[in-house]
Short mmCIF file of C-alpha atoms and ligand atoms in Angstrom, two decimals:
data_model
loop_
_atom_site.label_atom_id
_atom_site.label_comp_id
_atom_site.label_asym_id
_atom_site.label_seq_id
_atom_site.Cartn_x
_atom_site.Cartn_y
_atom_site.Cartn_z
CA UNK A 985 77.76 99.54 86.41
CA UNK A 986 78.05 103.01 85.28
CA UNK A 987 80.96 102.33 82.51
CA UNK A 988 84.32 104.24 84.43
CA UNK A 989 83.24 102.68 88.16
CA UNK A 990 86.23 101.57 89.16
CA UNK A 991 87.36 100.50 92.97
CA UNK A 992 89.98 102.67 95.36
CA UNK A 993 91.35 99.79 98.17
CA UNK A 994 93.16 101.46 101.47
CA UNK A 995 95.98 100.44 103.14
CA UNK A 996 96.16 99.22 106.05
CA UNK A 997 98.93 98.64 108.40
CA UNK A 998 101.24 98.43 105.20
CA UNK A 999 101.92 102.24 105.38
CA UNK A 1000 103.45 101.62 109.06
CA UNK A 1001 106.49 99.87 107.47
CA UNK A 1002 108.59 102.61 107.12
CA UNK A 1003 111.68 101.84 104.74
CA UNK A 1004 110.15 98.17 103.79
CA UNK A 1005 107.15 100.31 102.39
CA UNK A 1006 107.69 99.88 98.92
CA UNK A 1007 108.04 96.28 98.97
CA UNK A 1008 104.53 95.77 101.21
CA UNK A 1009 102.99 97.95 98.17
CA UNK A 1010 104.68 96.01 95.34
CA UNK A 1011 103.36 93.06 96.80
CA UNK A 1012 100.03 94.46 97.56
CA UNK A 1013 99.53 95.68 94.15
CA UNK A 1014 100.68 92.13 92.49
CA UNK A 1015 98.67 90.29 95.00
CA UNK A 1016 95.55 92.64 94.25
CA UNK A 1017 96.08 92.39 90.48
CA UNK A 1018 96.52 88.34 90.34
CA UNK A 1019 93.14 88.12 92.93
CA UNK A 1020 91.14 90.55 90.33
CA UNK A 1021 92.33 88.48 87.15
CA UNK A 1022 89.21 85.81 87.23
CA UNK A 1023 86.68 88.68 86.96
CA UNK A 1024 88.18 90.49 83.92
CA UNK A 1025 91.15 92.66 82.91
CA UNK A 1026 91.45 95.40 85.77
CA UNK A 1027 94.48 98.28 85.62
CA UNK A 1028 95.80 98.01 89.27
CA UNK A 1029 98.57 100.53 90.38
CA UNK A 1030 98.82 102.76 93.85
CA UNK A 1031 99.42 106.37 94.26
CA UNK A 1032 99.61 107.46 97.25
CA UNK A 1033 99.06 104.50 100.12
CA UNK A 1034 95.69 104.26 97.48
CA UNK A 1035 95.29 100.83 95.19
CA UNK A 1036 93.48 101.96 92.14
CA UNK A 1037 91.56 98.81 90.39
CA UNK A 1038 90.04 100.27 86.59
CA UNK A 1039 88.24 97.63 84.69
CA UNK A 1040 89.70 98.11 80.93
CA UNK A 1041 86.78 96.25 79.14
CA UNK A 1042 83.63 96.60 79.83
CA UNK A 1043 83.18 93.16 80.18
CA UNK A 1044 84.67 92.83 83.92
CA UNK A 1045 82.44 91.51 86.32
CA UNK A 1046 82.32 94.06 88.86
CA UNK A 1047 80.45 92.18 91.97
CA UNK A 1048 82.89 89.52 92.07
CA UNK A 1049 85.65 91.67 91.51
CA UNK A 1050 83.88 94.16 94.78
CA UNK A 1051 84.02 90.54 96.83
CA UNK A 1052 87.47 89.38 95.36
CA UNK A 1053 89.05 93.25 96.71
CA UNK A 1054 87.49 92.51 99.86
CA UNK A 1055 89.54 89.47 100.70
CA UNK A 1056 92.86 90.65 100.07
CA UNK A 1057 94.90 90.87 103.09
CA UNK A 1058 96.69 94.06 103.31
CA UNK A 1059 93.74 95.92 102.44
CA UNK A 1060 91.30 97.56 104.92
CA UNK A 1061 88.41 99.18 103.14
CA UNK A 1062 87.19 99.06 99.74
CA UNK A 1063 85.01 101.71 98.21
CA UNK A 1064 83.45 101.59 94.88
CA UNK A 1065 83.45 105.15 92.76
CA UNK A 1066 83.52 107.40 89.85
CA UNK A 1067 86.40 109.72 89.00
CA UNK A 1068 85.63 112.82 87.39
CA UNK A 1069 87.09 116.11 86.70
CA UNK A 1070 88.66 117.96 89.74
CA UNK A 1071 85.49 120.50 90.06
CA UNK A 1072 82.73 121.32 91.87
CA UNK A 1073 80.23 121.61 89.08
CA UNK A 1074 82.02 117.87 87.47
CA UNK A 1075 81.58 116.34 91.05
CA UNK A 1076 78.28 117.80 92.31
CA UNK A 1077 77.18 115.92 88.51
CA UNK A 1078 78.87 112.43 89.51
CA UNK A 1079 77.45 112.22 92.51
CA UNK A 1080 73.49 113.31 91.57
CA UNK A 1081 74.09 110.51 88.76
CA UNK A 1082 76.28 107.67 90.10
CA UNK A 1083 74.56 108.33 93.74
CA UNK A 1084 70.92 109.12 92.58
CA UNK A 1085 69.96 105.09 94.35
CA UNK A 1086 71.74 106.27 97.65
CA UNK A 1087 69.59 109.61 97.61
CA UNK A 1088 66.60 108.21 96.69
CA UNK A 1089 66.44 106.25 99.95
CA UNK A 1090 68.01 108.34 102.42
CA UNK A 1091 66.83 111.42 104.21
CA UNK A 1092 69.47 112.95 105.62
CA UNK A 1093 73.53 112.95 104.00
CA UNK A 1094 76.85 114.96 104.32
CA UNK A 1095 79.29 115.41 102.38
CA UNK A 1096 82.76 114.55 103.57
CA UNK A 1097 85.77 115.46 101.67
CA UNK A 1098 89.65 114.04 101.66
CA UNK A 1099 92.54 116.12 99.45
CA UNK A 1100 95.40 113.95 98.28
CA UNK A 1101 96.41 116.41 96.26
CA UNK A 1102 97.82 119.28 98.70
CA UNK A 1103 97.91 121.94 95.92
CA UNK A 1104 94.51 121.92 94.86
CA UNK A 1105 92.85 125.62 95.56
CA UNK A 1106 90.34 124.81 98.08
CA UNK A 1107 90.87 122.79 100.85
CA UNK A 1108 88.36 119.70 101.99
CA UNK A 1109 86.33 121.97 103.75
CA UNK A 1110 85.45 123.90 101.54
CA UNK A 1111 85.11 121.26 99.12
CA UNK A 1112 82.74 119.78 101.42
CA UNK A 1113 80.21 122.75 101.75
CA UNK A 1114 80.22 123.48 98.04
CA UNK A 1115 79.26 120.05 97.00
CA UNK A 1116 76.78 119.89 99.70
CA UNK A 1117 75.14 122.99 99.22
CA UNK A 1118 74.51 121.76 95.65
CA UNK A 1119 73.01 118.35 96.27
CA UNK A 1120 70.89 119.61 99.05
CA UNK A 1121 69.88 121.89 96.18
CA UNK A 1122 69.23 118.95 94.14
CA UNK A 1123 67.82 116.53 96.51
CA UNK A 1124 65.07 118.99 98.05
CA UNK A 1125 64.30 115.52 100.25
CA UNK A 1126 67.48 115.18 101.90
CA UNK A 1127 68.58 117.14 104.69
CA UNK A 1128 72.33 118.16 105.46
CA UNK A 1129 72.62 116.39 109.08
CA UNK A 1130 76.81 116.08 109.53
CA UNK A 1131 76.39 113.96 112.64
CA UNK A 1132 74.34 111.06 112.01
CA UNK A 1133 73.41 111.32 107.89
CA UNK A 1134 71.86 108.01 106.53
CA UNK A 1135 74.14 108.51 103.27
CA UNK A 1136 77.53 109.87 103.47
CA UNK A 1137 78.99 110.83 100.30
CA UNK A 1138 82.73 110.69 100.05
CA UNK A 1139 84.86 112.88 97.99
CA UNK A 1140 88.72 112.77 97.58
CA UNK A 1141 90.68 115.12 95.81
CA UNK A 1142 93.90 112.93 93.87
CA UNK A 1143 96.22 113.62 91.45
CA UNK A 1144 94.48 113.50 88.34
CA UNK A 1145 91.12 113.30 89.48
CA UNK A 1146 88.50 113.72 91.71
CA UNK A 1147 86.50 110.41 92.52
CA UNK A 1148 83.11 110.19 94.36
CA UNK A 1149 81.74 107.28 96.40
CA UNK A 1150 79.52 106.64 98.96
CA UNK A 1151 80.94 104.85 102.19
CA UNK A 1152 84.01 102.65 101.55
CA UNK A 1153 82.92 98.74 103.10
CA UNK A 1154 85.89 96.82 105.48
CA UNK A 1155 88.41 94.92 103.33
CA UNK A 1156 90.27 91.78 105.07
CA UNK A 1157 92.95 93.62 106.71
CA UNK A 1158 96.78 92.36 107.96
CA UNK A 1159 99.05 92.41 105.56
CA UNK A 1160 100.25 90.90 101.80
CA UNK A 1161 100.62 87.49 101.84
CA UNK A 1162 104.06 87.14 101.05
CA UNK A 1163 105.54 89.63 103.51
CA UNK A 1164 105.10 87.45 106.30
CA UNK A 1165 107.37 84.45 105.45
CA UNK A 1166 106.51 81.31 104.50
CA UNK A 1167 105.54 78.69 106.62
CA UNK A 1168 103.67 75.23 106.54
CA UNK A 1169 100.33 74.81 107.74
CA UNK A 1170 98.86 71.34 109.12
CA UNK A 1171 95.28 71.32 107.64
CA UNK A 1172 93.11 68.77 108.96
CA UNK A 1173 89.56 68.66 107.87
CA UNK A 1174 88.34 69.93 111.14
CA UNK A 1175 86.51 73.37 112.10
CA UNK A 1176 90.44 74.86 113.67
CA UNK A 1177 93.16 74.39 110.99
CA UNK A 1178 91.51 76.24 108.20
CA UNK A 1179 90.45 78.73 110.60
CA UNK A 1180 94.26 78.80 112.17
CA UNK A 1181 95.90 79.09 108.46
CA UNK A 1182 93.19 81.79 107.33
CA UNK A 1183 95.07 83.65 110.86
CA UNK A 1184 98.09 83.58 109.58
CA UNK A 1185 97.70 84.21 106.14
CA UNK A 1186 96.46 87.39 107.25
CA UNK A 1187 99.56 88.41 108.95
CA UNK A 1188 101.32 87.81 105.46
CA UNK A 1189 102.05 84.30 105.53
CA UNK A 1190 102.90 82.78 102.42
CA UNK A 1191 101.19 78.88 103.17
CA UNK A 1192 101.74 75.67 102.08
CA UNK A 1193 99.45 72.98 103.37
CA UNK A 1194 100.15 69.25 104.47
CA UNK A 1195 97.72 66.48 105.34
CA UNK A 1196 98.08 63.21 106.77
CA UNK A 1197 95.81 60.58 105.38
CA UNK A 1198 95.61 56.65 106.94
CA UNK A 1199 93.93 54.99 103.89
CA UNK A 1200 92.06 52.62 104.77
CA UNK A 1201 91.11 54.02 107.96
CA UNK A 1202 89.74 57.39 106.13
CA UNK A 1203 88.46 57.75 102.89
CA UNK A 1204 88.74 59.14 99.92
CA UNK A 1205 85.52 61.61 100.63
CA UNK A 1206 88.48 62.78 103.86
CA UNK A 1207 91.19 64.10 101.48
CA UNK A 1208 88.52 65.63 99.40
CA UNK A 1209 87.03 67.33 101.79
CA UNK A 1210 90.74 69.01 102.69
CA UNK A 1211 91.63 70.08 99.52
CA UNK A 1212 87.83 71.26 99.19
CA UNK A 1213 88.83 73.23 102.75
CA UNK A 1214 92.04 74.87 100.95
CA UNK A 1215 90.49 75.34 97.73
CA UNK A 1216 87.89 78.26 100.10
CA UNK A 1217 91.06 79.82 101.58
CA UNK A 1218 92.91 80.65 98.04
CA UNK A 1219 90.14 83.14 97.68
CA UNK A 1220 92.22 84.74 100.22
CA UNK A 1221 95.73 82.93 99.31
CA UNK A 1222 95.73 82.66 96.45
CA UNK A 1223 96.89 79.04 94.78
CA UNK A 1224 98.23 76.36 97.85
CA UNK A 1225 100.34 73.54 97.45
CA UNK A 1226 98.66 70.61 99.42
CA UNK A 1227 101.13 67.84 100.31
CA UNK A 1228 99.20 64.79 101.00
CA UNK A 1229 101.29 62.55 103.75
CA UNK A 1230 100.31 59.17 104.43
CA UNK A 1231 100.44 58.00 108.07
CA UNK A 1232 98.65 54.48 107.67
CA UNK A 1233 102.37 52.36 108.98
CA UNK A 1234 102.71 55.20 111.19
CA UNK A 1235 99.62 54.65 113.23
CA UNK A 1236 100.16 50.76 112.39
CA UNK A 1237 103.15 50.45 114.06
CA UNK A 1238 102.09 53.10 117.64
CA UNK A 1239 98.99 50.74 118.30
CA UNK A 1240 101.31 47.56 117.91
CA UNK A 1241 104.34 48.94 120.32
CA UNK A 1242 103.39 52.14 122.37
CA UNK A 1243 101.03 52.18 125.52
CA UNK A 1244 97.43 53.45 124.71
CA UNK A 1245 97.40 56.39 126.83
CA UNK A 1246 100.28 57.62 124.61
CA UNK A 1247 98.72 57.13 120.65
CA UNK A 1248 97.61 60.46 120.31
CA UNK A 1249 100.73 62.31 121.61
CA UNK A 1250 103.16 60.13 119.42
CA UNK A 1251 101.14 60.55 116.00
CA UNK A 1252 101.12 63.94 116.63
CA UNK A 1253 104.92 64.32 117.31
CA UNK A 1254 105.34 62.11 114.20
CA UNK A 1255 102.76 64.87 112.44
CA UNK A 1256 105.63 67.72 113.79
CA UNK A 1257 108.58 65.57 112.58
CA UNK A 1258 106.84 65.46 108.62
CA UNK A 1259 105.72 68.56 108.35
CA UNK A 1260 109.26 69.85 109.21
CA UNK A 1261 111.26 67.82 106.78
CA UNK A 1262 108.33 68.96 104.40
CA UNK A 1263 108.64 72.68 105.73
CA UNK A 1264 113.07 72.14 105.56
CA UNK A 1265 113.13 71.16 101.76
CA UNK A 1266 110.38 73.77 101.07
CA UNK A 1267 112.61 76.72 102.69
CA UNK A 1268 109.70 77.27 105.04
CA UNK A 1269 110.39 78.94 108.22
CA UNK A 1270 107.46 77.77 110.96
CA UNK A 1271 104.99 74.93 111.35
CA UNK A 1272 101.07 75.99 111.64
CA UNK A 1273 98.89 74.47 113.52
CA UNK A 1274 95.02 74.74 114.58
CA UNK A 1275 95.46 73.57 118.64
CA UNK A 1276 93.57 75.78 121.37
CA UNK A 1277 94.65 75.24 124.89
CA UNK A 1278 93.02 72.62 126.84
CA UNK A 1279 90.65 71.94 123.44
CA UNK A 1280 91.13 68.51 123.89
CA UNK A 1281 93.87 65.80 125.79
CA UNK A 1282 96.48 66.29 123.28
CA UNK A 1283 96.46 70.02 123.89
CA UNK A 1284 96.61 70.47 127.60
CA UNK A 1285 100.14 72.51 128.44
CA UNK A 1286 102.32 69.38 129.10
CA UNK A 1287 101.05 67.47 126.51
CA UNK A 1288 102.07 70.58 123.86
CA UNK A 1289 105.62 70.14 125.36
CA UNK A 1290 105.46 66.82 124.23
CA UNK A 1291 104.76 67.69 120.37
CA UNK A 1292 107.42 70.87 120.53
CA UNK A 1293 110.09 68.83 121.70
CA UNK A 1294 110.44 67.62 118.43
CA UNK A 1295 109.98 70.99 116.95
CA UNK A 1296 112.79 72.80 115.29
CA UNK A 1297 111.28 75.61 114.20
CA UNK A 1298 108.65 77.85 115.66
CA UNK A 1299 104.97 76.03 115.95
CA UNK A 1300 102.48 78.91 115.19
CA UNK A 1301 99.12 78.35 116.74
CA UNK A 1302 97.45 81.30 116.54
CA UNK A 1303 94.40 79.51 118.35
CA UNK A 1304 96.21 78.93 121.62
CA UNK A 1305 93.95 81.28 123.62
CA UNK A 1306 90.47 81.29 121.80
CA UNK A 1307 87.32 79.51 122.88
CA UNK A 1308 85.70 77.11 120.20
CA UNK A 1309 82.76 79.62 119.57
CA UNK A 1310 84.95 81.95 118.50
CA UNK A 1311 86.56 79.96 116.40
CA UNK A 1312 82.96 78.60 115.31
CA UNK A 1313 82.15 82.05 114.20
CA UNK A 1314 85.30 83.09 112.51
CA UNK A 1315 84.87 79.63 110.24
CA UNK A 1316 81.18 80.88 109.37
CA UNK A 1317 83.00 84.22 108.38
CA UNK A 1318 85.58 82.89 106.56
CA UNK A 1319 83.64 80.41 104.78
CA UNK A 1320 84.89 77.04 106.10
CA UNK A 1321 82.53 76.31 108.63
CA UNK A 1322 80.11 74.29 106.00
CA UNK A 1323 82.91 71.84 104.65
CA UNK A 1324 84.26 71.71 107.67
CA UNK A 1325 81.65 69.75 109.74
CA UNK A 1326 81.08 67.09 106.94
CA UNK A 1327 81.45 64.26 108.57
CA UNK A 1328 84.39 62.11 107.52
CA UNK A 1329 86.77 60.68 109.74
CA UNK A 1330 90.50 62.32 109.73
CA UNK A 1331 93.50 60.17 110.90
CA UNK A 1332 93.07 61.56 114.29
CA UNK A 1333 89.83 59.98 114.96
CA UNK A 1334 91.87 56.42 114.01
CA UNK A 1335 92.80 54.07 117.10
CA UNK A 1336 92.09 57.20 119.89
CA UNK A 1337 93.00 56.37 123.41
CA UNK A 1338 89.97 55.85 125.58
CA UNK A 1339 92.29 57.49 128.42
CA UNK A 1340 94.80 59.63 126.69
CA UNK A 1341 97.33 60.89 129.01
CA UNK A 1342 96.46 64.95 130.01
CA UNK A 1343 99.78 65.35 132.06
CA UNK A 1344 102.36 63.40 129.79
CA UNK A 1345 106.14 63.64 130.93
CA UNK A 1346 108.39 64.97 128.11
CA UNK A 1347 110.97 61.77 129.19
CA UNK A 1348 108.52 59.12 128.74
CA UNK A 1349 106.78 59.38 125.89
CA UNK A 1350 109.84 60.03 124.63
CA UNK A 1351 110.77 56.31 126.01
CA UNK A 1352 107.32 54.76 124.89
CA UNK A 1353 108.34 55.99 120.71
CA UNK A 1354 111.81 54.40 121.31
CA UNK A 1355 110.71 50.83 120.62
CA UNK A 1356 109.64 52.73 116.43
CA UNK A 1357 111.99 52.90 114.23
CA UNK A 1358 111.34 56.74 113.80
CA UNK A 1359 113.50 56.79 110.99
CA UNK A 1360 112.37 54.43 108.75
CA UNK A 1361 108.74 55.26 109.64
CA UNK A 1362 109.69 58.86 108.52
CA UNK A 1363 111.75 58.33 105.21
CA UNK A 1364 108.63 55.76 103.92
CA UNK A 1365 105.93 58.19 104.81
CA UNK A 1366 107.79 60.94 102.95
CA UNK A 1367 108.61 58.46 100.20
CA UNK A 1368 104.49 58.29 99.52
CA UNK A 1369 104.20 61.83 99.68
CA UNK A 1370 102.26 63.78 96.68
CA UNK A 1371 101.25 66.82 95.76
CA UNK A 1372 99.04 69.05 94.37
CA UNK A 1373 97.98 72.59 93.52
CA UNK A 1374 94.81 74.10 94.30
CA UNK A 1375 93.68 77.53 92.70
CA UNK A 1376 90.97 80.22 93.19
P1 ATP B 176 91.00 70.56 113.69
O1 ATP B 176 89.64 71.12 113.97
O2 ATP B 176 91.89 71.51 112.95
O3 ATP B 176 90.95 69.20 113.08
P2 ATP B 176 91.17 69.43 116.26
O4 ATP B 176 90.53 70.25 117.28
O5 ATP B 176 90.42 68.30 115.67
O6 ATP B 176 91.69 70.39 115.10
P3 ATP B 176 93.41 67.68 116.52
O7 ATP B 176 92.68 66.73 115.68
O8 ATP B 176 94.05 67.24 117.78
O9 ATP B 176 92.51 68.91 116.93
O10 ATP B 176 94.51 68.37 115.64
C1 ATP B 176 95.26 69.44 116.11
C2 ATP B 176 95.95 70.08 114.92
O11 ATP B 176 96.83 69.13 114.31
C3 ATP B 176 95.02 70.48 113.81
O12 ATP B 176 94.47 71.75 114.03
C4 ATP B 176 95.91 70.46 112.61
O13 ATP B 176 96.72 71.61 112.55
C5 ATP B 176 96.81 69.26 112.92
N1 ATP B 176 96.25 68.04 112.32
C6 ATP B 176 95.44 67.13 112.87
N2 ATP B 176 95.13 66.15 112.02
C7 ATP B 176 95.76 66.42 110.87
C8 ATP B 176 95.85 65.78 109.59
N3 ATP B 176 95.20 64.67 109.31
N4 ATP B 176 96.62 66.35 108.66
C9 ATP B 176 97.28 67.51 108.92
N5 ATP B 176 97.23 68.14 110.08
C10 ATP B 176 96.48 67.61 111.06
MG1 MG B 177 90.78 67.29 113.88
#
């Protein structure tokens, strides 16, 4: 690391916001600065829709900071440079030294130049030809070819200084988490839910996750393997709240009094019920969850009338209209996939119908959960509720 490398993360859709700007960019800048913490002490502040992150120490570990940037929602491209003085001599020198690598391997490069600072003599232009007429000086190899160069170098003109930097690489995108609301997401151990919360995280959603475990039925290795699951999406989160939920009497008490072709449908409206009186003392506005249309029986279009009409609050499931190997590949992106398919049973594998109903009526499942005392069931589930915290 060349010691004043520092990184310069763009905004995204954050500068769209009009009047609720300055709040997206608090947030942002917080968010960024909390993320960055683990790999040393960074100076994070924005000027100009443009997060600055300086390392202070020299002891700041710049890769994982580079991959921690990257997987802050709200940001869209991340670019690693050098600031220097705001002239062409001081920038043509920043970019022969902190470049050299880049022009060592390339044969052809441009220069392309952005002015933040609207008062500055020459414009980008200009800027542009004078810094690449001197590195083409420099680098007798390299050819100027401003269509398709192998190395573009990037120079932009700010307030104090000018910074160099070859191209910037995609950051996660959406916006802060925090901005979004706050809402509580139903994280199984399956290949979906992570991928579903990771979705909505990304349009600012400030998470909390619940899971339902049926001890003895799953194990130990089960719950593990969720909070392993959430533990991969603080990277993006930052710290979640897991509420663990258990659903043993619950299931219990469906395969003693409700018809087969029903279990799945009435755990899972029992699932909407918990995670809402979870979601109600938590001030969270929305339930999450990872169903796809048609995925599987409980998911067909009648059967997700049956699970929202218990809802009272919107049910996000911002899965609804993808295929599974799209969801297969966002998991590998996101870094869930590998936990993911470790095999331990969730409470959804327990006591499955061998026909489950595809076209349930609303009416009488709603007459098959009357002989459960929903009630009870509910306030002695909650009752065993705990929780924990999960961080980065
Ligand atoms: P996933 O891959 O997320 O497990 P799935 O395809 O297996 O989903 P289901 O098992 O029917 O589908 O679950 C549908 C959704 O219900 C899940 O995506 C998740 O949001 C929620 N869910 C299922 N089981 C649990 C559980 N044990 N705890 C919390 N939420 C659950
Ligand atoms: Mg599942």
């Amino acid at each position: 690391m060349r010691q004043n490398e520092m990184f310069l993360l763009k905004l995204g859709e954050v500068v769209l916001k009009g009047q609720n700007r300055r709040s997206f960019e608090d947030r942002l800048v917080a968010n960024t600065a909390r993320r960055l913490r683990s790999c040393g002490s960074f100076q994070v502040y924005i000027r100009q829709s443009t997060i600055y992150a300086e390392p202070t120490t020299e002891t700041c570990d710049m890769e994982a900071a580079y991959a921690a940037a990257r997987q802050v929602f709200g940001v869209v491209s991340v670019a690693r440079a050098v600031p220097c003085e705001k002239t062409v001599e001081s920038i043509v020198e920043t970019a022969k030294n902190y470049l050299a690598g880049d022009f060592a391997s390339a044969k052809s490069f441009k220069v392309e130049s952005k002015r933040a600072d609207k008062n500055y003599p020459m414009n980008s232009i200009q800027v542009s030809q004078a810094v690449g007429g001197e590195l083409a000086e420099a680098f007798p190899h390299v050819t100027v070819d401003v269509h398709d160069p192998d190395l573009t170098v990037h120079v932009e003109i700010r307030e104090k200084y000018a910074y160099v930097h070859a191209p910037a690489v995609p950051g996660a995108g959406g916006l802060p988490v925090g901005m979004g609301g706050h809402a509580i997401s139903l994280l199984s151990g399956g290949l979906d839910s992570p991928v579903s919360s990771w979705m909505m995280a990304r349009r600012g959603v400030e998470l909390e996750m619940v899971h339902f475990v049926s001890p003895p039925y799953t194990s130990q290795q089960a719950q593990d393997k969720v909070l392993e699951l959430a533990r991969l999406l603080t990277r993006y989160c930052g710290r979640l709240r897991v509420h663990i939920v258990p659903f043993t009497e619950i299931q219990e008490e469906i395969r003693k009094n409700c018809p087969e072709e029903y279990f799945t449908l009435i755990m899972r409206r029992f699932m909407m019920r918990l995670a809402q009186a979870i979601a109600k003392r938590a001030g969270a506005k929305a339930l999450i969850t990872g169903e796809s249309l048609g995925q599987v029986a409980s998911q067909t279009m009648m059967a997700l009338a049956v699970t929202d009409d218990v809802a009272e609050m919107p049910v996000l499931r911002p899965l609804i209209g993808m295929d599974k190997v799209e969801i297969i590949r966002m998991s590998r992106e996101i870094g869930t996939y590998d936990t993911s398919i470790l095999p331990y049973e969730d409470c959804c594998t327990v006591f499955t119908p061998r026909h489950p109903a595809t076209r349930p009526k609303v009416e009488d499942v709603r007459a098959a959960e009357a002989k459960l005392d929903v009630e009870g069931l509910m306030a002695r589930s909650l009752e065993g509720e705990e929780w924990v915290w999960v961080k980065p």
